[in-house]
Amino acid sequence: MNNEVLNVIKRRRSVRAFLPKQIGSEELSAIVEAGRYAPNGGGEVWHFTVIQNKGSLEELNRLAKQYAATSGFLWLEDLGRNAAFYSVYHAPTVILVSGDEQGVCSEADTSAATQNLLLAAESFGIASCWGYFVTQAFLTEEGKAMRGKLEIPEGYKVYSSVMLGYPAGDVPPPPERKPDTVTYIR
């Protein structure tokens, strides 16, 4: 069966190396709009913070690495101390997806919105990566102060980030999927 939505889903891959070229405003607006139309169970209690300011992205990277370096998780500590690691992979655009901490299903709702952002980006030929690492920036005291600079609503938690841009290299084809992950009961 040939279906454009299924084709987009199947070809989308996480990209972790981006060119510095910024994505277009029209495409960015459409991608964010796709996030806003995600299914939700709690009255759209999400917020999207679109960051294209290089200084803000560098500050988020610094704060996330600072937290990770003392997190108590060896693999995170290694990344936090790695001078070459850049938590947003040098993407020129990053969207933070936050949700109301009092929402009934904010984590699920923001996950659905994040997936819509990724798929919409792919439909425009824009590479993406769903990220968690940078969300750790908000677990530091400086990060809590940065929430205000980024206008993240009070009482909202940053659940994920989406890096967007053009790939700095070839995007690998999707791997074969495990054959035994579905059971039909009819």
XYZ file of N, CA and C in Angstrom:
558
model
N 0.849 -1.177 0.000
C 0.000 0.000 0.000
C 0.895 1.242 0.000
N 0.629 2.153 -0.911
C 1.399 3.384 -0.988
C 0.582 4.524 -0.384
N 1.109 5.122 0.676
C 0.419 6.178 1.391
C 1.467 7.191 1.843
N 1.271 8.468 1.527
C 2.282 9.484 1.824
C 2.578 9.593 3.323
N 1.559 9.531 4.174
C 1.797 9.620 5.617
C 2.657 8.450 6.075
N 2.320 7.233 5.635
C 3.120 6.067 6.007
C 4.541 6.171 5.460
N 4.691 6.707 4.265
C 6.027 6.891 3.696
C 6.867 7.849 4.552
N 6.273 8.942 5.005
C 6.976 9.901 5.862
C 7.372 9.226 7.175
N 6.446 8.493 7.770
C 6.734 7.797 9.028
C 7.900 6.829 8.858
N 7.882 6.075 7.784
C 8.905 5.045 7.581
C 10.281 5.609 7.238
N 10.349 6.762 6.603
C 11.666 7.268 6.203
C 12.292 8.210 7.230
N 11.529 8.709 8.197
C 12.093 9.633 9.191
C 13.140 8.934 10.053
N 14.295 9.556 10.180
C 15.398 9.039 10.986
C 15.876 10.156 11.898
N 16.439 9.817 13.023
C 17.048 10.818 13.896
C 18.392 11.236 13.313
N 18.575 12.537 13.190
C 19.812 13.101 12.665
C 20.515 13.822 13.812
N 21.812 13.586 13.932
C 22.572 14.181 15.030
C 23.760 15.010 14.550
N 23.690 15.458 13.309
C 24.710 16.360 12.756
C 24.014 17.257 11.736
N 24.020 18.545 12.020
C 23.269 19.498 11.208
C 24.175 20.537 10.571
N 23.757 21.006 9.400
C 24.401 22.157 8.766
C 23.972 23.424 9.504
N 24.751 24.497 9.456
C 24.365 25.729 10.152
C 23.222 26.498 9.474
N 22.846 26.106 8.255
C 21.782 26.796 7.520
C 20.449 26.709 8.279
N 19.824 27.882 8.476
C 18.549 27.946 9.197
C 17.403 27.471 8.310
N 16.401 26.878 8.916
C 15.219 26.450 8.162
C 14.326 27.661 7.912
N 13.474 27.564 6.902
C 12.614 28.673 6.521
C 11.482 28.923 7.509
N 11.066 30.174 7.595
C 9.989 30.572 8.514
C 8.666 29.895 8.180
N 8.377 29.762 6.895
C 7.114 29.149 6.487
C 7.065 27.683 6.911
N 8.160 26.960 6.679
C 8.217 25.560 7.084
C 8.147 25.444 8.603
N 8.879 26.313 9.311
C 8.876 26.278 10.774
C 7.472 26.502 11.322
N 6.752 27.471 10.780
C 5.379 27.728 11.236
C 4.480 26.514 11.019
N 4.643 25.866 9.882
C 3.832 24.681 9.584
C 4.182 23.521 10.507
N 5.454 23.376 10.832
C 5.882 22.309 11.743
C 5.282 22.534 13.129
N 5.370 23.764 13.615
C 4.797 24.076 14.937
C 3.287 23.872 14.921
N 2.642 24.264 13.850
C 1.190 24.059 13.729
C 0.841 22.576 13.817
N 1.664 21.722 13.218
C 1.432 20.275 13.298
C 1.505 19.807 14.745
N 2.440 20.352 15.504
C 2.532 20.006 16.922
C 1.278 20.393 17.684
N 0.725 21.539 17.348
C -0.481 22.032 18.024
C -1.711 21.178 17.712
N -1.667 20.420 16.624
C -2.807 19.586 16.240
C -2.653 18.131 16.680
N -1.723 17.865 17.569
C -1.538 16.501 18.068
C -2.727 16.093 18.932
N -2.989 14.796 19.000
C -4.041 14.346 19.905
C -3.630 14.636 21.345
N -4.610 14.913 22.173
C -4.320 15.192 23.585
C -5.524 14.836 24.434
N -5.246 14.518 25.671
C -6.320 14.124 26.574
C -6.588 15.148 27.647
N -5.982 16.292 27.526
C -6.114 17.230 28.624
C -6.274 18.670 28.230
N -6.847 18.964 27.092
C -7.150 20.348 26.736
C -5.973 21.161 26.247
N -5.042 20.519 25.508
C -3.904 21.232 24.914
C -3.075 21.982 25.960
N -2.637 21.266 26.982
C -1.856 21.890 28.055
C -0.356 21.771 27.765
N 0.021 22.175 26.551
C 1.416 22.154 26.145
C 1.846 23.547 25.745
N 3.145 23.705 25.616
C 3.709 24.975 25.163
C 4.955 24.658 24.340
N 5.131 25.384 23.233
C 6.276 25.188 22.360
C 7.174 26.423 22.438
N 8.422 26.217 22.773
C 9.399 27.294 22.807
C 10.363 27.065 21.661
N 10.313 27.919 20.662
C 11.142 27.774 19.468
C 12.376 28.648 19.639
N 13.544 28.012 19.625
C 14.801 28.730 19.862
C 15.669 28.652 18.611
N 16.012 29.827 18.108
C 16.932 29.918 16.972
C 18.125 30.810 17.317
N 18.174 31.296 18.531
C 19.251 32.151 18.996
C 20.431 31.286 19.437
N 21.557 31.434 18.757
C 22.730 30.590 19.019
C 23.210 30.709 20.468
N 23.197 31.914 21.012
C 23.626 32.114 22.406
C 22.747 31.356 23.387
N 21.445 31.365 23.160
C 20.524 30.621 24.028
C 20.756 29.122 23.918
N 21.011 28.643 22.698
C 21.276 27.213 22.508
C 22.581 26.812 23.202
N 23.586 27.650 23.126
C 24.851 27.358 23.795
C 24.679 27.349 25.313
N 23.874 28.264 25.824
C 23.614 28.307 27.274
C 22.853 27.054 27.723
N 21.878 26.630 26.963
C 21.162 25.391 27.292
C 22.109 24.195 27.297
N 22.980 24.127 26.317
C 23.964 23.047 26.251
C 24.847 23.050 27.493
N 25.353 24.221 27.863
C 26.239 24.340 29.025
C 25.529 23.873 30.297
N 24.300 24.332 30.485
C 23.560 23.982 31.695
C 23.207 22.490 31.739
N 22.820 21.931 30.604
C 22.487 20.501 30.555
C 23.718 19.661 30.866
N 24.857 20.030 30.297
C 26.093 19.286 30.546
C 26.542 19.446 32.003
N 26.353 20.626 32.545
C 26.709 20.876 33.950
C 25.916 19.943 34.859
N 24.624 19.834 34.617
C 23.796 18.931 35.425
C 24.206 17.473 35.203
N 24.370 17.078 33.951
C 24.689 15.682 33.617
C 25.997 15.244 34.262
N 26.981 16.137 34.318
C 28.302 15.789 34.847
C 28.263 15.376 36.312
N 27.179 15.734 37.019
C 27.064 15.380 38.439
C 25.771 14.624 38.719
N 25.190 14.008 37.696
C 23.865 13.388 37.813
C 23.835 12.075 38.588
N 24.965 11.412 38.701
C 24.969 10.104 39.347
C 24.777 8.959 38.368
N 24.581 9.276 37.100
C 24.456 8.259 36.049
C 25.732 8.320 35.211
N 26.501 7.250 35.239
C 27.820 7.243 34.618
C 27.803 7.700 33.161
N 26.870 7.175 32.359
C 26.848 7.534 30.936
C 26.505 9.006 30.733
N 25.634 9.563 31.593
C 25.327 10.992 31.501
C 26.521 11.824 31.955
N 27.168 11.369 33.013
C 28.341 12.092 33.504
C 29.431 12.139 32.433
N 29.621 11.018 31.716
C 30.611 10.992 30.642
C 30.282 12.017 29.560
N 29.009 12.091 29.165
C 28.607 13.086 28.161
C 28.764 14.506 28.700
N 28.399 14.706 29.949
C 28.506 16.028 30.550
C 29.928 16.544 30.607
N 30.874 15.638 30.741
C 32.288 16.025 30.823
C 32.990 16.024 29.456
N 32.312 15.556 28.423
C 32.893 15.467 27.092
C 32.830 16.844 26.420
N 33.991 17.470 26.264
C 34.045 18.824 25.696
C 33.495 18.878 24.274
N 33.578 17.789 23.541
C 33.122 17.772 22.147
C 31.614 17.546 22.018
N 30.969 17.053 23.076
C 29.534 16.750 22.991
C 28.725 18.038 23.042
N 27.808 18.189 22.094
C 26.914 19.341 22.046
C 25.497 18.787 22.033
N 24.774 19.001 23.098
C 23.514 18.294 23.348
C 22.406 18.553 22.336
N 22.499 19.606 21.551
C 21.491 19.842 20.511
C 22.083 19.634 19.126
N 23.236 18.972 19.076
C 23.859 18.522 17.828
C 24.048 19.645 16.800
N 24.240 20.849 17.286
C 24.454 22.024 16.429
C 23.269 22.298 15.494
N 22.091 21.871 15.885
C 20.891 22.189 15.100
C 20.643 23.693 15.181
N 20.280 24.324 14.073
C 20.030 25.761 14.106
C 18.694 26.140 14.754
N 17.791 25.173 14.862
C 16.493 25.408 15.502
C 16.226 24.285 16.495
N 15.785 24.667 17.693
C 15.394 23.690 18.704
C 14.034 24.107 19.242
N 13.131 23.148 19.319
C 11.820 23.399 19.909
C 11.751 22.635 21.221
N 11.536 23.362 22.315
C 11.295 22.731 23.612
C 9.798 22.500 23.731
N 9.417 21.291 24.110
C 8.001 20.952 24.260
C 7.749 20.752 25.750
N 6.957 21.652 26.317
C 6.661 21.577 27.746
C 5.168 21.374 27.953
N 4.843 20.868 29.133
C 3.448 20.613 29.467
C 3.160 20.981 30.905
N 1.929 21.273 31.168
C 1.467 21.633 32.503
C 1.734 20.469 33.456
N 2.497 20.733 34.512
C 2.822 19.674 35.470
C 1.589 19.135 36.195
N 0.514 19.892 36.208
C -0.731 19.445 36.842
C -1.678 18.785 35.839
N -1.287 18.726 34.583
C -2.125 18.114 33.557
C -2.303 16.628 33.797
N -3.446 16.119 33.398
C -3.770 14.707 33.615
C -2.802 13.796 32.873
N -2.464 14.147 31.656
C -1.574 13.284 30.862
C -0.603 14.128 30.037
N 0.034 15.093 30.684
C 0.932 16.006 29.983
C 2.082 15.300 29.298
N 2.644 14.265 29.929
C 3.771 13.582 29.297
C 3.335 12.900 28.006
N 2.181 12.246 28.021
C 1.669 11.602 26.810
C 1.301 12.655 25.762
N 0.654 13.722 26.190
C 0.255 14.778 25.255
C 1.459 15.430 24.578
N 2.498 15.735 25.373
C 3.678 16.363 24.782
C 4.435 15.376 23.896
N 4.355 14.094 24.207
C 4.983 13.085 23.336
C 4.288 13.031 21.981
N 2.962 13.079 22.001
C 2.214 13.082 20.736
C 2.552 14.339 19.931
N 2.648 15.475 20.597
C 2.993 16.723 19.907
C 4.409 16.648 19.336
N 5.321 16.060 20.096
C 6.700 15.914 19.634
C 6.751 15.057 18.373
N 6.020 13.958 18.371
C 5.992 13.095 17.186
C 5.435 13.853 15.976
N 4.392 14.642 16.176
C 3.853 15.432 15.059
C 4.896 16.403 14.510
N 5.663 17.039 15.395
C 6.715 17.961 14.956
C 7.737 17.228 14.080
N 8.152 16.041 14.533
C 9.151 15.256 13.800
C 8.642 14.851 12.420
N 7.399 14.387 12.362
C 6.840 13.925 11.089
C 6.597 15.088 10.128
N 6.133 16.204 10.661
C 5.928 17.372 9.800
C 7.267 17.845 9.228
N 8.307 17.865 10.056
C 9.629 18.263 9.567
C 10.068 17.354 8.423
N 9.918 16.056 8.617
C 10.307 15.096 7.576
C 9.536 15.352 6.287
N 8.266 15.697 6.402
C 7.459 15.932 5.203
C 7.968 17.119 4.389
N 8.721 18.035 5.035
C 9.309 19.191 4.345
C 10.767 18.960 3.961
N 11.271 17.762 4.222
C 12.669 17.482 3.918
C 13.626 18.091 4.928
N 13.130 18.350 6.137
C 13.942 18.921 7.207
C 14.276 17.802 8.189
N 15.544 17.672 8.513
C 16.001 16.626 9.433
C 15.624 16.991 10.864
N 15.495 15.950 11.694
C 15.096 16.177 13.076
C 15.683 15.129 14.002
N 15.639 15.444 15.288
C 16.022 14.491 16.319
C 15.220 14.812 17.570
N 14.630 13.796 18.159
C 13.906 13.929 19.420
C 14.956 13.839 20.513
N 15.050 14.835 21.362
C 16.082 14.840 22.387
C 15.542 14.988 23.786
N 16.281 14.381 24.705
C 15.970 14.513 26.123
C 17.076 15.263 26.865
N 18.318 15.041 26.455
C 19.472 15.520 27.218
C 19.354 16.994 27.600
N 18.996 17.841 26.660
C 18.969 19.282 26.916
C 17.910 19.671 27.957
N 16.904 18.824 28.161
C 15.880 19.147 29.163
C 16.467 19.183 30.569
N 17.620 18.552 30.762
C 18.279 18.555 32.069
C 18.771 19.941 32.464
N 18.883 20.827 31.500
C 19.316 22.192 31.794
C 18.408 22.839 32.829
N 17.158 22.451 32.835
C 16.184 23.097 33.722
C 16.174 22.502 35.130
N 17.061 21.548 35.379
C 17.183 20.946 36.701
C 18.241 21.643 37.544
N 18.913 22.634 36.969
C 19.902 23.415 37.699
C 19.262 24.727 38.159
N 19.875 25.357 39.137
C 19.358 26.656 39.599
C 19.418 27.686 38.473
N 20.539 27.720 37.733
C 20.643 28.646 36.599
C 19.587 28.325 35.544
N 19.324 27.043 35.355
C 18.325 26.613 34.375
C 16.930 27.057 34.759
N 16.664 27.017 36.044
C 15.350 27.485 36.508
C 15.190 28.967 36.202
N 16.270 29.719 36.336
C 16.229 31.153 36.001
C 16.079 31.351 34.492
N 16.673 30.452 33.708
C 16.595 30.573 32.250
C 15.179 30.345 31.730
N 14.371 29.617 32.489
C 12.975 29.387 32.092
C 12.285 30.724 31.811
N 12.546 31.714 32.648
C 11.947 33.028 32.460
C 12.403 33.694 31.176
N 13.696 33.588 30.879
C 14.232 34.167 29.641
C 13.590 33.533 28.411
N 13.304 32.243 28.521
C 12.724 31.513 27.392
C 11.193 31.534 27.397
N 10.618 32.207 28.378
C 9.171 32.376 28.491
C 8.418 31.049 28.567
N 9.000 30.101 29.292
C 8.316 28.833 29.550
C 7.301 29.117 30.657
N 6.042 28.787 30.432
C 5.022 29.131 31.432
C 5.304 28.525 32.812
N 4.955 29.277 33.822
C 5.075 28.807 35.206
C 4.246 27.532 35.377
N 4.819 26.558 36.059
C 4.109 25.309 36.296
C 4.200 24.313 35.147
N 5.009 24.626 34.146
C 5.193 23.730 33.007
C 6.567 23.079 33.093
N 6.622 21.815 32.734
C 7.870 21.055 32.710
C 8.262 20.822 31.255
N 9.566 20.970 30.957
C 10.052 20.670 29.613
C 10.236 19.156 29.532
N 9.420 18.517 28.701
C 9.444 17.065 28.567
C 10.364 16.586 27.445
N 10.498 17.378 26.397
C 11.331 16.938 25.281
C 11.817 18.138 24.486
N 12.735 17.838 23.580
C 13.208 18.856 22.652
C 13.259 18.230 21.271
N 13.097 19.082 20.264
C 13.178 18.641 18.876
C 14.214 19.518 18.187
N 15.268 18.883 17.708
C 16.283 19.581 16.949
C 15.886 19.536 15.483
N 16.000 20.673 14.798
C 15.602 20.777 13.391
C 16.692 21.450 12.570
N 16.860 20.992 11.356
C 17.810 21.605 10.435
C 18.022 20.716 9.226
N 19.064 21.015 8.509
C 19.416 20.216 7.333
C 20.579 19.313 7.706
N 20.541 18.054 7.288
C 21.575 17.106 7.721
C 22.955 17.449 7.162
N 23.963 17.237 8.001
C 25.354 17.443 7.580
C 25.932 16.092 7.170
N 25.323 15.475 6.196
C 25.760 14.165 5.727
C 24.567 13.347 5.289
N 24.851 12.130 4.905
C 23.791 11.230 4.454
C 22.943 10.754 5.630
N 21.651 10.644 5.389
C 20.732 10.102 6.384
C 20.596 8.609 6.075
N 20.871 7.767 7.066
C 20.806 6.330 6.792
C 19.374 5.869 6.533
N 19.231 4.795 5.776
C 17.881 4.260 5.568
C 17.389 3.617 6.867
N 16.085 3.489 7.007
C 15.565 2.870 8.225
C 15.971 1.399 8.297
N 16.287 0.918 9.489
C 16.629 -0.497 9.629
C 15.369 -1.360 9.536
N 15.596 -2.616 9.261
C 14.475 -3.564 9.289
C 13.912 -3.596 10.704
N 12.639 -3.807 10.809
C 11.977 -3.873 12.114
C 11.887 -5.318 12.580
N 11.894 -5.498 13.894
C 11.783 -6.835 14.474
C 10.461 -7.447 14.041
N 10.471 -8.695 13.639
C 9.247 -9.313 13.111
C 8.247 -9.755 14.178
N 8.676 -9.898 15.424
C 7.803 -10.489 16.440
C 7.297 -9.487 17.473
N 6.948 -8.274 17.029
C 6.515 -7.247 17.975
C 5.014 -6.942 17.899
N 4.287 -7.739 17.143
C 2.844 -7.508 16.989
C 2.100 -8.827 17.174
N 1.027 -8.770 17.944
C 0.120 -9.910 18.086
C -1.275 -9.440 17.718
N -1.914 -10.153 16.827
C -3.302 -9.845 16.476
C -4.207 -10.851 17.164
N -5.219 -10.364 17.833
C -6.241 -11.208 18.437
C -7.532 -10.904 17.692
N -7.992 -11.860 16.897
C -9.185 -11.602 16.086
C -10.279 -12.588 16.409
